PDB file of C-alpha atoms in Angstrom:
ATOM      1  CA  UNK H   1     152.280  59.493  52.226  1.00 82.00           C
ATOM      2  CA  UNK H   2     149.126  59.467  54.298  1.00 85.00           C
ATOM      3  CA  UNK H   3     148.639  62.867  56.294  1.00 88.00           C
ATOM      4  CA  UNK H   4     148.666  63.053  60.046  1.00 89.00           C
ATOM      5  CA  UNK H   5     146.867  66.308  59.973  1.00 95.00           C
ATOM      6  CA  UNK H   6     146.170  69.006  57.348  1.00 97.00           C
ATOM      7  CA  UNK H   7     147.142  72.638  57.079  1.00 97.00           C
ATOM      8  CA  UNK H   8     144.601  75.170  55.896  1.00 96.00           C
ATOM      9  CA  UNK H   9     146.098  74.937  52.267  1.00 96.00           C
ATOM     10  CA  UNK H  10     145.810  71.185  52.544  1.00 97.00           C
ATOM     11  CA  UNK H  11     142.232  71.518  53.648  1.00 98.00           C
ATOM     12  CA  UNK H  12     141.625  73.811  50.646  1.00 98.00           C
ATOM     13  CA  UNK H  13     143.120  71.133  48.288  1.00 98.00           C
ATOM     14  CA  UNK H  14     140.838  68.510  49.934  1.00 98.00           C
ATOM     15  CA  UNK H  15     137.746  70.568  49.582  1.00 98.00           C
ATOM     16  CA  UNK H  16     138.592  71.161  45.856  1.00 98.00           C
ATOM     17  CA  UNK H  17     139.002  67.424  45.286  1.00 98.00           C
ATOM     18  CA  UNK H  18     135.573  66.875  46.869  1.00 98.00           C
ATOM     19  CA  UNK H  19     134.062  69.524  44.593  1.00 98.00           C
ATOM     20  CA  UNK H  20     135.577  67.883  41.540  1.00 98.00           C
ATOM     21  CA  UNK H  21     134.408  64.475  42.742  1.00 98.00           C
ATOM     22  CA  UNK H  22     130.809  65.635  43.080  1.00 98.00           C
ATOM     23  CA  UNK H  23     130.990  67.440  39.728  1.00 98.00           C
ATOM     24  CA  UNK H  24     132.133  64.338  38.031  1.00 98.00           C
ATOM     25  CA  UNK H  25     129.419  62.197  39.772  1.00 98.00           C
ATOM     26  CA  UNK H  26     126.602  64.417  38.516  1.00 97.00           C
ATOM     27  CA  UNK H  27     125.193  61.680  36.087  1.00 97.00           C
ATOM     28  CA  UNK H  28     125.124  59.119  39.077  1.00 97.00           C
ATOM     29  CA  UNK H  29     123.602  61.567  41.378  1.00 96.00           C
ATOM     30  CA  UNK H  30     120.978  62.619  38.876  1.00 95.00           C
ATOM     31  CA  UNK H  31     120.040  59.048  38.114  1.00 96.00           C
ATOM     32  CA  UNK H  32     119.708  58.316  41.970  1.00 95.00           C
ATOM     33  CA  UNK H  33     117.304  61.300  42.135  1.00 93.00           C
ATOM     34  CA  UNK H  34     115.443  60.258  38.951  1.00 94.00           C
ATOM     35  CA  UNK H  35     114.749  56.864  40.709  1.00 92.00           C
ATOM     36  CA  UNK H  36     113.092  58.503  43.606  1.00 89.00           C
ATOM     37  CA  UNK H  37     112.175  62.113  42.790  1.00 78.00           C
ATOM     38  CA  UNK H  38     112.607  64.748  40.003  1.00 76.00           C
ATOM     39  CA  UNK H  39     116.093  64.166  38.990  1.00 84.00           C
ATOM     40  CA  UNK H  40     117.472  67.594  39.710  1.00 89.00           C
ATOM     41  CA  UNK H  41     119.779  66.617  42.806  1.00 94.00           C
ATOM     42  CA  UNK H  42     122.804  65.776  40.616  1.00 95.00           C
ATOM     43  CA  UNK H  43     122.567  69.133  38.649  1.00 95.00           C
ATOM     44  CA  UNK H  44     122.028  71.146  41.816  1.00 96.00           C
ATOM     45  CA  UNK H  45     125.018  69.548  43.608  1.00 97.00           C
ATOM     46  CA  UNK H  46     127.200  70.022  40.391  1.00 97.00           C
ATOM     47  CA  UNK H  47     126.263  73.758  40.210  1.00 97.00           C
ATOM     48  CA  UNK H  48     126.997  74.167  43.985  1.00 98.00           C
ATOM     49  CA  UNK H  49     130.254  72.484  43.828  1.00 98.00           C
ATOM     50  CA  UNK H  50     131.393  74.440  40.827  1.00 98.00           C
ATOM     51  CA  UNK H  51     130.612  77.533  42.613  1.00 98.00           C
ATOM     52  CA  UNK H  52     132.382  76.337  45.768  1.00 98.00           C
ATOM     53  CA  UNK H  53     135.472  75.277  43.704  1.00 98.00           C
ATOM     54  CA  UNK H  54     135.726  78.678  42.028  1.00 98.00           C
ATOM     55  CA  UNK H  55     135.412  80.432  45.434  1.00 97.00           C
ATOM     56  CA  UNK H  56     138.226  78.275  46.992  1.00 98.00           C
ATOM     57  CA  UNK H  57     140.463  78.731  43.965  1.00 97.00           C
ATOM     58  CA  UNK H  58     139.956  82.533  43.905  1.00 96.00           C
ATOM     59  CA  UNK H  59     141.783  83.112  47.152  1.00 89.00           C
ATOM     60  CA  UNK H  60     143.776  81.483  49.922  1.00 89.00           C
ATOM     61  CA  UNK H  61     141.491  80.649  52.880  1.00 90.00           C
ATOM     62  CA  UNK H  62     142.080  82.835  56.044  1.00 94.00           C
ATOM     63  CA  UNK H  63     141.482  79.754  58.087  1.00 97.00           C
ATOM     64  CA  UNK H  64     140.369  76.076  58.151  1.00 98.00           C
ATOM     65  CA  UNK H  65     137.049  77.320  59.392  1.00 98.00           C
ATOM     66  CA  UNK H  66     136.683  79.691  56.570  1.00 97.00           C
ATOM     67  CA  UNK H  67     137.688  77.166  53.841  1.00 98.00           C
ATOM     68  CA  UNK H  68     134.800  74.834  55.053  1.00 98.00           C
ATOM     69  CA  UNK H  69     132.327  77.731  55.597  1.00 97.00           C
ATOM     70  CA  UNK H  70     133.024  79.324  52.097  1.00 97.00           C
ATOM     71  CA  UNK H  71     131.935  75.921  50.466  1.00 98.00           C
ATOM     72  CA  UNK H  72     128.741  76.224  52.506  1.00 98.00           C
ATOM     73  CA  UNK H  73     128.151  79.855  51.595  1.00 97.00           C
ATOM     74  CA  UNK H  74     128.709  79.121  47.864  1.00 97.00           C
ATOM     75  CA  UNK H  75     126.379  76.146  47.826  1.00 97.00           C
ATOM     76  CA  UNK H  76     123.675  78.061  49.574  1.00 97.00           C
ATOM     77  CA  UNK H  77     123.867  81.121  47.141  1.00 96.00           C
ATOM     78  CA  UNK H  78     124.217  79.213  43.960  1.00 97.00           C
ATOM     79  CA  UNK H  79     121.831  76.113  44.353  1.00 94.00           C
ATOM     80  CA  UNK H  80     118.614  77.196  45.854  1.00 77.00           C
ATOM     81  CA  UNK H  81     116.148  74.352  46.908  1.00 81.00           C
ATOM     82  CA  UNK H  82     116.460  72.018  49.604  1.00 88.00           C
ATOM     83  CA  UNK H  83     119.847  70.618  48.729  1.00 91.00           C
ATOM     84  CA  UNK H  84     121.383  73.936  48.673  1.00 94.00           C
ATOM     85  CA  UNK H  85     120.118  74.739  52.279  1.00 95.00           C
ATOM     86  CA  UNK H  86     120.894  71.361  53.594  1.00 96.00           C
ATOM     87  CA  UNK H  87     124.471  70.791  52.088  1.00 97.00           C
ATOM     88  CA  UNK H  88     125.202  74.457  52.675  1.00 97.00           C
ATOM     89  CA  UNK H  89     124.250  74.199  56.397  1.00 98.00           C
ATOM     90  CA  UNK H  90     126.391  71.106  56.650  1.00 98.00           C
ATOM     91  CA  UNK H  91     129.522  72.844  55.431  1.00 98.00           C
ATOM     92  CA  UNK H  92     128.809  76.136  57.189  1.00 98.00           C
ATOM     93  CA  UNK H  93     127.902  74.636  60.528  1.00 98.00           C
ATOM     94  CA  UNK H  94     130.757  72.130  60.336  1.00 98.00           C
ATOM     95  CA  UNK H  95     133.168  74.783  59.488  1.00 98.00           C
ATOM     96  CA  UNK H  96     132.268  76.887  62.510  1.00 98.00           C
ATOM     97  CA  UNK H  97     133.027  73.926  64.825  1.00 98.00           C
ATOM     98  CA  UNK H  98     136.635  74.351  63.475  1.00 98.00           C
ATOM     99  CA  UNK H  99     137.099  77.864  64.680  1.00 97.00           C
ATOM    100  CA  UNK H 100     140.630  78.562  65.892  1.00 97.00           C
ATOM    101  CA  UNK H 101     141.984  75.231  64.620  1.00 97.00           C
ATOM    102  CA  UNK H 102     145.468  75.507  63.095  1.00 96.00           C
ATOM    103  CA  UNK H 103     145.428  72.018  61.752  1.00 97.00           C
ATOM    104  CA  UNK H 104     142.678  69.529  60.784  1.00 98.00           C
ATOM    105  CA  UNK H 105     143.030  66.161  62.499  1.00 98.00           C
ATOM    106  CA  UNK H 106     140.696  63.280  63.456  1.00 98.00           C
ATOM    107  CA  UNK H 107     139.224  65.383  66.232  1.00 98.00           C
ATOM    108  CA  UNK H 108     138.493  68.136  63.914  1.00 98.00           C
ATOM    109  CA  UNK H 109     136.903  65.672  61.462  1.00 98.00           C
ATOM    110  CA  UNK H 110     134.600  64.530  64.190  1.00 98.00           C
ATOM    111  CA  UNK H 111     133.784  68.007  65.245  1.00 98.00           C
ATOM    112  CA  UNK H 112     133.024  68.935  61.675  1.00 98.00           C
ATOM    113  CA  UNK H 113     130.773  65.949  61.042  1.00 98.00           C
ATOM    114  CA  UNK H 114     128.798  66.300  64.271  1.00 98.00           C
ATOM    115  CA  UNK H 115     128.201  70.123  63.946  1.00 98.00           C
ATOM    116  CA  UNK H 116     127.326  69.782  60.332  1.00 98.00           C
ATOM    117  CA  UNK H 117     124.920  66.806  61.111  1.00 98.00           C
ATOM    118  CA  UNK H 118     123.247  68.837  64.050  1.00 98.00           C
ATOM    119  CA  UNK H 119     122.733  71.840  61.664  1.00 97.00           C
ATOM    120  CA  UNK H 120     121.151  69.583  58.952  1.00 97.00           C
ATOM    121  CA  UNK H 121     118.839  67.885  61.371  1.00 96.00           C
ATOM    122  CA  UNK H 122     117.852  71.218  62.978  1.00 95.00           C
ATOM    123  CA  UNK H 123     117.094  72.629  59.533  1.00 92.00           C
ATOM    124  CA  UNK H 124     115.337  69.704  57.840  1.00 88.00           C
ATOM    125  CA  UNK H 125     113.888  67.719  60.673  1.00 91.00           C
ATOM    126  CA  UNK H 126     115.004  64.345  59.316  1.00 93.00           C
ATOM    127  CA  UNK H 127     116.237  61.447  61.282  1.00 94.00           C
ATOM    128  CA  UNK H 128     117.942  58.128  60.429  1.00 96.00           C
ATOM    129  CA  UNK H 129     115.403  55.842  58.879  1.00 95.00           C
ATOM    130  CA  UNK H 130     113.702  58.736  56.914  1.00 94.00           C
ATOM    131  CA  UNK H 131     115.701  57.957  53.672  1.00 95.00           C
ATOM    132  CA  UNK H 132     117.569  61.321  53.436  1.00 94.00           C
ATOM    133  CA  UNK H 133     121.177  62.394  53.348  1.00 96.00           C
ATOM    134  CA  UNK H 134     121.019  61.966  57.334  1.00 97.00           C
ATOM    135  CA  UNK H 135     121.139  58.332  56.772  1.00 97.00           C
ATOM    136  CA  UNK H 136     124.726  58.661  55.534  1.00 98.00           C
ATOM    137  CA  UNK H 137     125.749  61.762  57.661  1.00 98.00           C
ATOM    138  CA  UNK H 138     124.640  60.339  61.062  1.00 98.00           C
ATOM    139  CA  UNK H 139     126.635  57.131  60.992  1.00 98.00           C
ATOM    140  CA  UNK H 140     129.622  59.072  59.609  1.00 98.00           C
ATOM    141  CA  UNK H 141     129.349  61.490  62.612  1.00 98.00           C
ATOM    142  CA  UNK H 142     128.918  58.761  65.184  1.00 98.00           C
ATOM    143  CA  UNK H 143     131.968  56.868  63.674  1.00 98.00           C
ATOM    144  CA  UNK H 144     133.941  60.073  63.658  1.00 98.00           C
ATOM    145  CA  UNK H 145     133.396  60.627  67.442  1.00 98.00           C
ATOM    146  CA  UNK H 146     134.230  56.894  68.036  1.00 98.00           C
ATOM    147  CA  UNK H 147     137.671  57.295  66.110  1.00 98.00           C
ATOM    148  CA  UNK H 148     138.475  60.882  67.156  1.00 98.00           C
ATOM    149  CA  UNK H 149     141.663  59.731  69.020  1.00 97.00           C
ATOM    150  CA  UNK H 150     142.958  57.662  66.188  1.00 97.00           C
ATOM    151  CA  UNK H 151     145.242  58.900  63.290  1.00 97.00           C
ATOM    152  CA  UNK H 152     143.517  61.072  60.634  1.00 98.00           C
ATOM    153  CA  UNK H 153     143.910  58.511  57.672  1.00 98.00           C
ATOM    154  CA  UNK H 154     142.398  55.690  59.923  1.00 98.00           C
ATOM    155  CA  UNK H 155     139.503  58.020  61.076  1.00 98.00           C
ATOM    156  CA  UNK H 156     138.776  59.274  57.546  1.00 98.00           C
ATOM    157  CA  UNK H 157     138.841  55.703  56.291  1.00 98.00           C
ATOM    158  CA  UNK H 158     136.405  54.637  58.984  1.00 98.00           C
ATOM    159  CA  UNK H 159     134.147  57.690  58.377  1.00 98.00           C
ATOM    160  CA  UNK H 160     133.859  57.033  54.625  1.00 98.00           C
ATOM    161  CA  UNK H 161     132.944  53.353  55.310  1.00 98.00           C
ATOM    162  CA  UNK H 162     130.345  54.270  57.809  1.00 98.00           C
ATOM    163  CA  UNK H 163     128.756  56.713  55.311  1.00 98.00           C
ATOM    164  CA  UNK H 164     128.674  54.204  52.603  1.00 98.00           C
ATOM    165  CA  UNK H 165     127.110  51.620  54.971  1.00 98.00           C
ATOM    166  CA  UNK H 166     124.476  54.147  55.837  1.00 98.00           C
ATOM    167  CA  UNK H 167     123.721  54.933  52.088  1.00 98.00           C
ATOM    168  CA  UNK H 168     123.305  51.247  51.478  1.00 98.00           C
ATOM    169  CA  UNK H 169     121.010  51.015  54.359  1.00 97.00           C
ATOM    170  CA  UNK H 170     118.815  53.703  52.847  1.00 96.00           C
ATOM    171  CA  UNK H 171     117.940  51.377  50.079  1.00 95.00           C
ATOM    172  CA  UNK H 172     115.582  49.468  52.402  1.00 95.00           C
ATOM    173  CA  UNK H 173     113.834  52.605  53.680  1.00 93.00           C
ATOM    174  CA  UNK H 174     110.513  54.122  52.810  1.00 90.00           C
ATOM    175  CA  UNK H 175     111.050  57.871  52.174  1.00 89.00           C
ATOM    176  CA  UNK H 176     109.440  60.344  54.652  1.00 87.00           C
ATOM    177  CA  UNK H 177     110.523  63.504  53.054  1.00 79.00           C
ATOM    178  CA  UNK H 178     110.356  65.050  49.568  1.00 76.00           C
ATOM    179  CA  UNK H 179     109.166  63.822  46.107  1.00 72.00           C
ATOM    180  CA  UNK H 180     110.077  60.163  47.104  1.00 77.00           C
ATOM    181  CA  UNK H 181     107.544  60.330  49.932  1.00 83.00           C
ATOM    182  CA  UNK H 182     104.771  59.906  47.388  1.00 82.00           C
ATOM    183  CA  UNK H 183     106.195  56.621  46.114  1.00 81.00           C
ATOM    184  CA  UNK H 184     105.613  54.595  49.323  1.00 84.00           C
ATOM    185  CA  UNK H 185     107.216  51.153  49.057  1.00 86.00           C
ATOM    186  CA  UNK H 186     108.097  51.599  45.452  1.00 84.00           C
ATOM    187  CA  UNK H 187     111.159  53.708  46.578  1.00 88.00           C
ATOM    188  CA  UNK H 188     112.501  50.466  48.410  1.00 93.00           C
ATOM    189  CA  UNK H 189     115.650  49.204  46.630  1.00 95.00           C
ATOM    190  CA  UNK H 190     117.004  52.591  45.745  1.00 95.00           C
ATOM    191  CA  UNK H 191     119.567  54.690  47.816  1.00 96.00           C
ATOM    192  CA  UNK H 192     118.773  58.171  48.666  1.00 95.00           C
ATOM    193  CA  UNK H 193     120.473  60.602  46.280  1.00 95.00           C
ATOM    194  CA  UNK H 194     121.529  62.971  49.192  1.00 96.00           C
ATOM    195  CA  UNK H 195     123.090  59.953  51.012  1.00 97.00           C
ATOM    196  CA  UNK H 196     124.967  59.269  47.720  1.00 98.00           C
ATOM    197  CA  UNK H 197     126.411  62.826  47.746  1.00 98.00           C
ATOM    198  CA  UNK H 198     127.608  62.512  51.309  1.00 98.00           C
ATOM    199  CA  UNK H 199     129.453  59.357  50.339  1.00 98.00           C
ATOM    200  CA  UNK H 200     131.082  61.128  47.302  1.00 98.00           C
ATOM    201  CA  UNK H 201     132.273  63.990  49.559  1.00 98.00           C
ATOM    202  CA  UNK H 202     133.573  61.928  52.436  1.00 98.00           C
ATOM    203  CA  UNK H 203     135.256  59.383  50.107  1.00 98.00           C
ATOM    204  CA  UNK H 204     137.091  62.285  48.441  1.00 98.00           C
ATOM    205  CA  UNK H 205     138.194  63.470  51.996  1.00 98.00           C
ATOM    206  CA  UNK H 206     139.561  59.985  52.681  1.00 98.00           C
ATOM    207  CA  UNK H 207     141.373  59.720  49.428  1.00 98.00           C
ATOM    208  CA  UNK H 208     143.085  63.117  49.819  1.00 98.00           C
ATOM    209  CA  UNK H 209     144.121  62.237  53.371  1.00 98.00           C
ATOM    210  CA  UNK H 210     145.407  58.693  52.849  1.00 97.00           C
ATOM    211  CA  UNK H 211     147.224  59.482  49.446  1.00 93.00           C
TER     212      UNK H 211
END
């Protein structure tokens, strides 16, 4: 049965599924990073999401805000490097936008995505077109705002599709950040690894919500 909104315990279960999906996607994420950089993105994301899963499973979350924020804290403390800071900020800032919410609905999804995106852009300075995770995060956040009044299953489906389209669009871009920046036009044809991670996470959210 698709879920109209999620309780804090359901949010916890959704986040654990996202952790498991990223862990399982490590080979794909590592290959995506090898195509453009040094290949450590997948292993870093796997390490961060294992730490986040352990933290989520160790205790019941106090709130929806804390469930999301705890993922970000675990990623920041266990990963190091740019990905730890970026994805940790995404979950922490996104979580703060859910303060006081008793349930997670389409409006909550939109608030999470926009606040997470804002934090990432502030921290890393990237914009759409720079071939980074922002190329998937920003279309997802824009779509989330557009569909904030719809049902949660419809919103989650639209957001995941927007992230996927953003990831696909990143294939045509020349990178402006990180190791991939040195490749110039040789990086055309490959998606950004961070954008791939965003798609894995938001697809897991969708799958949990619509199931």
